[in-house]
mmCIF file of C-alpha atoms in Angstrom:
data_model
loop_
_atom_site.group_PDB
_atom_site.id
_atom_site.type_symbol
_atom_site.label_atom_id
_atom_site.label_comp_id
_atom_site.label_asym_id
_atom_site.label_seq_id
_atom_site.Cartn_x
_atom_site.Cartn_y
_atom_site.Cartn_z
ATOM 1 C CA MET A 492 -34.935 67.869 143.877
ATOM 2 C CA PHE A 493 -31.455 67.142 142.505
ATOM 3 C CA THR A 494 -30.443 68.433 139.082
ATOM 4 C CA ILE A 495 -28.511 66.098 136.782
ATOM 5 C CA LEU A 496 -26.481 67.533 133.914
ATOM 6 C CA LEU A 497 -26.606 64.775 131.281
ATOM 7 C CA ILE A 498 -23.946 65.051 128.548
ATOM 8 C CA GLU A 499 -24.516 62.526 125.756
ATOM 9 C CA ASP A 500 -24.305 62.997 121.980
ATOM 10 C CA ASP A 501 -26.424 59.944 121.095
ATOM 11 C CA ASN A 502 -29.900 61.438 120.653
ATOM 12 C CA ALA A 503 -31.823 58.226 121.375
ATOM 13 C CA LEU A 504 -29.838 57.353 124.489
ATOM 14 C CA ARG A 505 -29.919 60.947 125.741
ATOM 15 C CA GLY A 506 -33.682 61.102 125.317
ATOM 16 C CA GLY A 507 -34.228 57.746 127.022
ATOM 17 C CA LEU A 508 -32.036 58.619 129.989
ATOM 18 C CA GLU A 509 -33.625 62.050 130.310
ATOM 19 C CA PHE A 510 -37.096 60.479 130.475
ATOM 20 C CA ASP A 511 -36.078 57.728 132.911
ATOM 21 C CA LEU A 512 -34.242 60.029 135.306
ATOM 22 C CA ALA A 513 -37.056 62.595 135.223
ATOM 23 C CA THR A 514 -39.474 59.791 136.107
ATOM 24 C CA GLU A 515 -37.264 59.051 139.118
ATOM 25 C CA GLY A 516 -37.770 62.629 140.332
ATOM 26 C CA TYR A 517 -34.607 64.266 139.051
ATOM 27 C CA ASN A 518 -34.485 67.560 137.194
ATOM 28 C CA VAL A 519 -32.486 66.754 134.050
ATOM 29 C CA ILE A 520 -30.577 69.238 131.899
ATOM 30 C CA ALA A 521 -29.483 67.524 128.688
ATOM 31 C CA ALA A 522 -26.565 68.599 126.484
ATOM 32 C CA GLU A 523 -25.116 66.913 123.413
ATOM 33 C CA ASN A 524 -21.637 68.433 123.633
ATOM 34 C CA GLY A 525 -19.156 69.940 126.054
ATOM 35 C CA ARG A 526 -19.749 73.545 125.042
ATOM 36 C CA LYS A 527 -23.436 73.436 125.910
ATOM 37 C CA ALA A 528 -22.712 71.492 129.092
ATOM 38 C CA ILE A 529 -20.290 74.099 130.446
ATOM 39 C CA ASP A 530 -23.045 76.725 130.277
ATOM 40 C CA ASN A 531 -25.083 74.695 132.794
ATOM 41 C CA ILE A 532 -22.447 73.597 135.312
ATOM 42 C CA GLN A 533 -23.482 76.127 137.938
ATOM 43 C CA ILE A 534 -27.076 74.880 138.270
ATOM 44 C CA ALA A 535 -26.318 71.142 138.374
ATOM 45 C CA ASP A 536 -25.856 68.905 141.432
ATOM 46 C CA ILE A 537 -24.211 66.010 139.547
ATOM 47 C CA VAL A 538 -22.870 65.365 136.038
ATOM 48 C CA LEU A 539 -23.552 62.165 134.067
ATOM 49 C CA MET A 540 -21.425 62.163 130.940
ATOM 50 C CA ASP A 541 -19.956 60.216 128.046
ATOM 51 C CA VAL A 542 -16.248 60.186 127.230
ATOM 52 C CA ASN A 543 -16.685 60.393 123.459
ATOM 53 C CA LEU A 544 -18.130 63.822 122.707
ATOM 54 C CA PRO A 545 -18.171 65.626 119.352
ATOM 55 C CA ASP A 546 -16.286 68.764 120.420
ATOM 56 C CA MET A 547 -13.934 67.566 123.188
ATOM 57 C CA GLU A 548 -12.921 64.425 125.041
ATOM 58 C CA GLY A 549 -14.888 63.756 128.204
ATOM 59 C CA PHE A 550 -11.745 63.411 130.312
ATOM 60 C CA GLU A 551 -10.751 66.987 129.467
ATOM 61 C CA LEU A 552 -14.294 68.226 130.076
ATOM 62 C CA CYS A 553 -14.278 66.522 133.478
ATOM 63 C CA ARG A 554 -11.098 68.423 134.412
ATOM 64 C CA VAL A 555 -12.718 71.701 133.355
ATOM 65 C CA ILE A 556 -15.826 70.949 135.418
ATOM 66 C CA LYS A 557 -13.822 69.999 138.511
ATOM 67 C CA GLU A 558 -11.737 73.169 138.227
ATOM 68 C CA ARG A 559 -14.880 75.289 138.184
ATOM 69 C CA ARG A 560 -16.976 73.478 140.791
ATOM 70 C CA LYS A 561 -16.736 70.780 143.427
ATOM 71 C CA ILE A 562 -19.460 68.668 141.832
ATOM 72 C CA PRO A 563 -19.666 64.867 141.441
ATOM 73 C CA VAL A 564 -19.100 63.417 137.959
ATOM 74 C CA ILE A 565 -20.094 59.950 136.716
ATOM 75 C CA PHE A 566 -18.833 58.661 133.382
ATOM 76 C CA LEU A 567 -21.264 56.557 131.340
ATOM 77 C CA THR A 568 -19.363 55.291 128.314
ATOM 78 C CA CYS A 569 -18.525 52.463 125.943
ATOM 79 C CA ARG A 570 -14.805 53.039 126.654
ATOM 80 C CA ASP A 571 -14.245 49.890 128.717
ATOM 81 C CA LEU A 572 -10.453 49.536 128.752
ATOM 82 C CA GLU A 573 -8.772 49.579 132.151
ATOM 83 C CA SER A 574 -6.635 52.508 131.002
ATOM 84 C CA ASP A 575 -9.782 54.481 130.153
ATOM 85 C CA GLU A 576 -11.279 53.833 133.569
ATOM 86 C CA ILE A 577 -8.029 54.882 135.240
ATOM 87 C CA ASN A 578 -7.991 58.064 133.140
ATOM 88 C CA GLY A 579 -11.562 58.738 134.267
ATOM 89 C CA PHE A 580 -10.719 58.532 137.938
ATOM 90 C CA ASN A 581 -7.463 60.445 137.443
ATOM 91 C CA CYS A 582 -9.358 63.428 136.029
ATOM 92 C CA GLY A 583 -11.668 63.481 139.053
ATOM 93 C CA ALA A 584 -14.598 61.180 138.264
ATOM 94 C CA ASP A 585 -16.595 59.837 141.215
ATOM 95 C CA ASP A 586 -17.754 56.720 139.347
ATOM 96 C CA TYR A 587 -17.171 55.049 135.968
ATOM 97 C CA ILE A 588 -19.916 52.952 134.332
ATOM 98 C CA THR A 589 -19.502 51.152 131.021
ATOM 99 C CA LYS A 590 -22.144 50.528 128.354
ATOM 100 C CA PRO A 591 -24.274 48.466 128.099
ATOM 101 C CA PHE A 592 -25.607 49.147 131.581
ATOM 102 C CA SER A 593 -28.617 48.377 133.750
ATOM 103 C CA LEU A 594 -30.955 51.304 134.412
ATOM 104 C CA PRO A 595 -31.780 50.147 137.972
ATOM 105 C CA VAL A 596 -28.056 49.847 138.747
ATOM 106 C CA LEU A 597 -27.382 53.264 137.195
ATOM 107 C CA ARG A 598 -30.077 54.819 139.409
ATOM 108 C CA LYS A 599 -28.534 53.222 142.513
ATOM 109 C CA ARG A 600 -25.062 54.433 141.641
ATOM 110 C CA ILE A 601 -26.272 57.979 140.983
ATOM 111 C CA ALA A 602 -28.074 57.943 144.342
ATOM 112 C CA ALA A 603 -24.950 56.594 146.090
ATOM 113 C CA VAL A 604 -22.692 59.308 144.641
ATOM 114 C CA LEU A 605 -25.202 62.019 145.554
ATOM 115 C CA LYS A 606 -25.495 60.649 149.084
ATOM 116 C CA ARG A 607 -21.727 60.752 149.548
ATOM 117 C CA SER A 608 -21.568 64.253 148.117
ATOM 118 C CA VAL A 609 -24.345 65.601 150.334
ATOM 119 C CA ARG A 610 -22.902 63.930 153.442
ATOM 120 C CA LEU A 611 -19.515 65.537 152.857
ATOM 121 C CA GLY A 612 -21.196 68.916 152.655
ATOM 122 C CA ASP A 613 -23.552 68.534 155.637
ATOM 123 C CA VAL A 614 -21.354 70.608 157.950
ATOM 124 C CA TYR A 615 -19.554 73.824 157.124
ATOM 125 C CA SER A 616 -17.031 74.926 159.719
ATOM 126 C CA ASP A 617 -14.195 77.424 160.088
ATOM 127 C CA ASP A 618 -12.737 79.242 163.092
ATOM 128 C CA PHE A 619 -15.775 81.547 163.322
ATOM 129 C CA LEU A 620 -18.801 79.972 161.635
ATOM 130 C CA THR A 621 -20.230 76.441 161.925
ATOM 131 C CA VAL A 622 -23.406 75.393 160.115
ATOM 132 C CA ASP A 623 -24.802 71.857 160.453
ATOM 133 C CA PHE A 624 -27.201 71.409 157.553
ATOM 134 C CA ASP A 625 -28.349 68.018 158.815
ATOM 135 C CA ARG A 626 -29.330 69.147 162.333
ATOM 136 C CA LEU A 627 -30.194 72.707 161.187
ATOM 137 C CA THR A 628 -28.013 74.332 163.820
ATOM 138 C CA ALA A 629 -25.481 77.131 163.504
ATOM 139 C CA LEU A 630 -22.879 79.004 165.541
ATOM 140 C CA ALA A 631 -21.215 82.307 164.689
ATOM 141 C CA GLY A 632 -18.543 83.553 167.026
ATOM 142 C CA GLY A 633 -19.643 80.995 169.611
ATOM 143 C CA LYS A 634 -23.260 82.209 169.600
ATOM 144 C CA ASN A 635 -26.269 80.202 168.443
ATOM 145 C CA ILE A 636 -27.788 81.506 165.216
ATOM 146 C CA SER A 637 -31.280 80.735 163.921
ATOM 147 C CA PHE A 638 -32.007 80.526 160.200
ATOM 148 C CA THR A 639 -35.265 80.127 158.315
ATOM 149 C CA PRO A 640 -35.578 77.127 155.932
ATOM 150 C CA THR A 641 -34.997 79.428 152.962
ATOM 151 C CA GLU A 642 -31.882 80.861 154.596
ATOM 152 C CA TYR A 643 -30.529 77.351 155.235
ATOM 153 C CA ASN A 644 -31.202 76.412 151.602
ATOM 154 C CA LEU A 645 -29.469 79.544 150.375
ATOM 155 C CA LEU A 646 -26.488 78.956 152.675
ATOM 156 C CA LYS A 647 -26.178 75.367 151.409
ATOM 157 C CA ILE A 648 -26.127 76.609 147.817
ATOM 158 C CA PHE A 649 -23.368 79.103 148.606
ATOM 159 C CA VAL A 650 -21.274 76.597 150.579
ATOM 160 C CA SER A 651 -21.583 73.785 148.025
ATOM 161 C CA SER A 652 -20.608 76.189 145.209
ATOM 162 C CA ARG A 653 -17.815 78.008 147.024
ATOM 163 C CA GLY A 654 -15.169 79.266 144.689
ATOM 164 C CA SER A 655 -17.742 79.840 141.931
ATOM 165 C CA VAL A 656 -19.634 83.017 141.114
ATOM 166 C CA LEU A 657 -23.405 82.519 141.406
ATOM 167 C CA THR A 658 -25.611 84.840 139.395
ATOM 168 C CA ARG A 659 -28.965 85.923 140.801
ATOM 169 C CA GLN A 660 -30.685 83.796 138.130
ATOM 170 C CA ILE A 661 -28.771 80.685 139.209
ATOM 171 C CA LEU A 662 -29.717 81.297 142.846
ATOM 172 C CA LEU A 663 -33.375 81.779 141.947
ATOM 173 C CA GLU A 664 -33.410 78.541 139.923
ATOM 174 C CA LYS A 665 -31.682 76.623 142.711
ATOM 175 C CA LEU A 666 -34.197 77.807 145.298
ATOM 176 C CA TRP A 667 -37.144 76.224 143.458
ATOM 177 C CA ASP A 668 -38.260 73.021 145.146
ATOM 178 C CA ASP A 669 -40.347 69.995 144.140
ATOM 179 C CA ARG A 670 -43.500 71.530 145.671
ATOM 180 C CA GLY A 671 -43.353 74.520 143.351
ATOM 181 C CA ASN A 672 -42.245 76.975 146.034
ATOM 182 C CA PHE A 673 -39.970 79.679 144.731
ATOM 183 C CA VAL A 674 -38.150 82.847 145.735
ATOM 184 C CA ASP A 675 -38.503 86.083 143.773
ATOM 185 C CA GLU A 676 -35.848 88.774 143.219
ATOM 186 C CA HIS A 677 -36.877 90.886 146.201
ATOM 187 C CA THR A 678 -37.074 87.928 148.583
ATOM 188 C CA LEU A 679 -33.644 86.726 147.429
ATOM 189 C CA THR A 680 -32.120 90.111 148.282
ATOM 190 C CA VAL A 681 -33.852 90.166 151.670
ATOM 191 C CA ASN A 682 -32.603 86.655 152.529
ATOM 192 C CA ILE A 683 -29.015 87.412 151.515
ATOM 193 C CA ASN A 684 -29.050 90.566 153.642
ATOM 194 C CA ARG A 685 -30.501 88.650 156.607
ATOM 195 C CA ILE A 686 -27.811 85.966 156.349
ATOM 196 C CA ARG A 687 -25.112 88.614 156.177
ATOM 197 C CA GLY A 688 -26.547 90.287 159.269
ATOM 198 C CA LYS A 689 -26.444 87.018 161.210
ATOM 199 C CA ILE A 690 -22.984 85.692 160.291
ATOM 200 C CA GLU A 691 -20.844 88.651 159.265
ATOM 201 C CA ASP A 692 -18.903 91.280 161.198
ATOM 202 C CA GLU A 693 -15.946 93.569 160.419
ATOM 203 C CA ASN A 694 -13.513 90.638 160.214
ATOM 204 C CA HIS A 695 -15.774 88.008 158.644
ATOM 205 C CA LYS A 696 -17.332 88.672 155.257
ATOM 206 C CA TYR A 697 -18.734 85.498 153.703
ATOM 207 C CA ILE A 698 -21.018 86.565 150.867
ATOM 208 C CA LYS A 699 -19.144 88.840 148.481
ATOM 209 C CA THR A 700 -21.004 90.797 145.838
ATOM 210 C CA ILE A 701 -19.501 90.648 142.354
ATOM 211 C CA TYR A 702 -21.067 93.799 140.969
ATOM 212 C CA GLY A 703 -23.008 93.324 137.769
ATOM 213 C CA ILE A 704 -22.642 89.530 137.975
ATOM 214 C CA GLY A 705 -23.764 87.975 141.268
ATOM 215 C CA TYR A 706 -22.231 86.621 144.480
ATOM 216 C CA ILE A 707 -19.443 84.328 145.650
ATOM 217 C CA TRP A 708 -18.853 82.573 148.980
ATOM 218 C CA ASN A 709 -15.635 83.761 150.611
ATOM 219 C CA ASP A 710 -13.755 81.175 152.695
ATOM 220 C CA GLU A 711 -10.883 83.532 153.513
ATOM 221 C CA ASN A 712 -11.736 85.912 156.328
ATOM 222 C CA ASP A 713 -8.329 86.961 157.595
ATOM 223 C CA ASP A 714 -8.510 90.531 156.365
#
């Protein structure tokens, strides 16, 4: 189940979109301003946002989001000038949709952006570790590695959020699925330790513990 962070200050529109997207099977986190949205960036898979927000301009918020996470952003706004659209793409937006809009078309464009985003992240590879999340295969140091489904899911979360600190609570929320399966605190620790045991050695440390906060995926393994 994908999580959409919906940032819209119009209460009626925000409520309508939240209902429609939830009906389509998305988990929707709604926020009416940039400050509240920033608090939820780490648990979202895609951002759907307005440009005109009460506390900051959407273009600036988009830059902040892109600096913190590699996550797709779609603007949904009444700002229909060409210069506005150019500004949207310049700050990192993946799509720009103007109001009024068609709900069926909006759903298709959200699905298309998510598909592109997932495809780009289907394979993680460096000079030591390769994980194909589509074929569910992995190599570490040239040797085949087997992961459980939960371990693959956890790896995908780390890889897709690399560069960002993930708290234990964020990881637990992300590991919920649409069938109600979940991972508890103990199981999370066990899975992280198992992954470390399978992919790490003295020269390759991928999952770094940020004590008192959480974990971060480390792409630099030269030391």
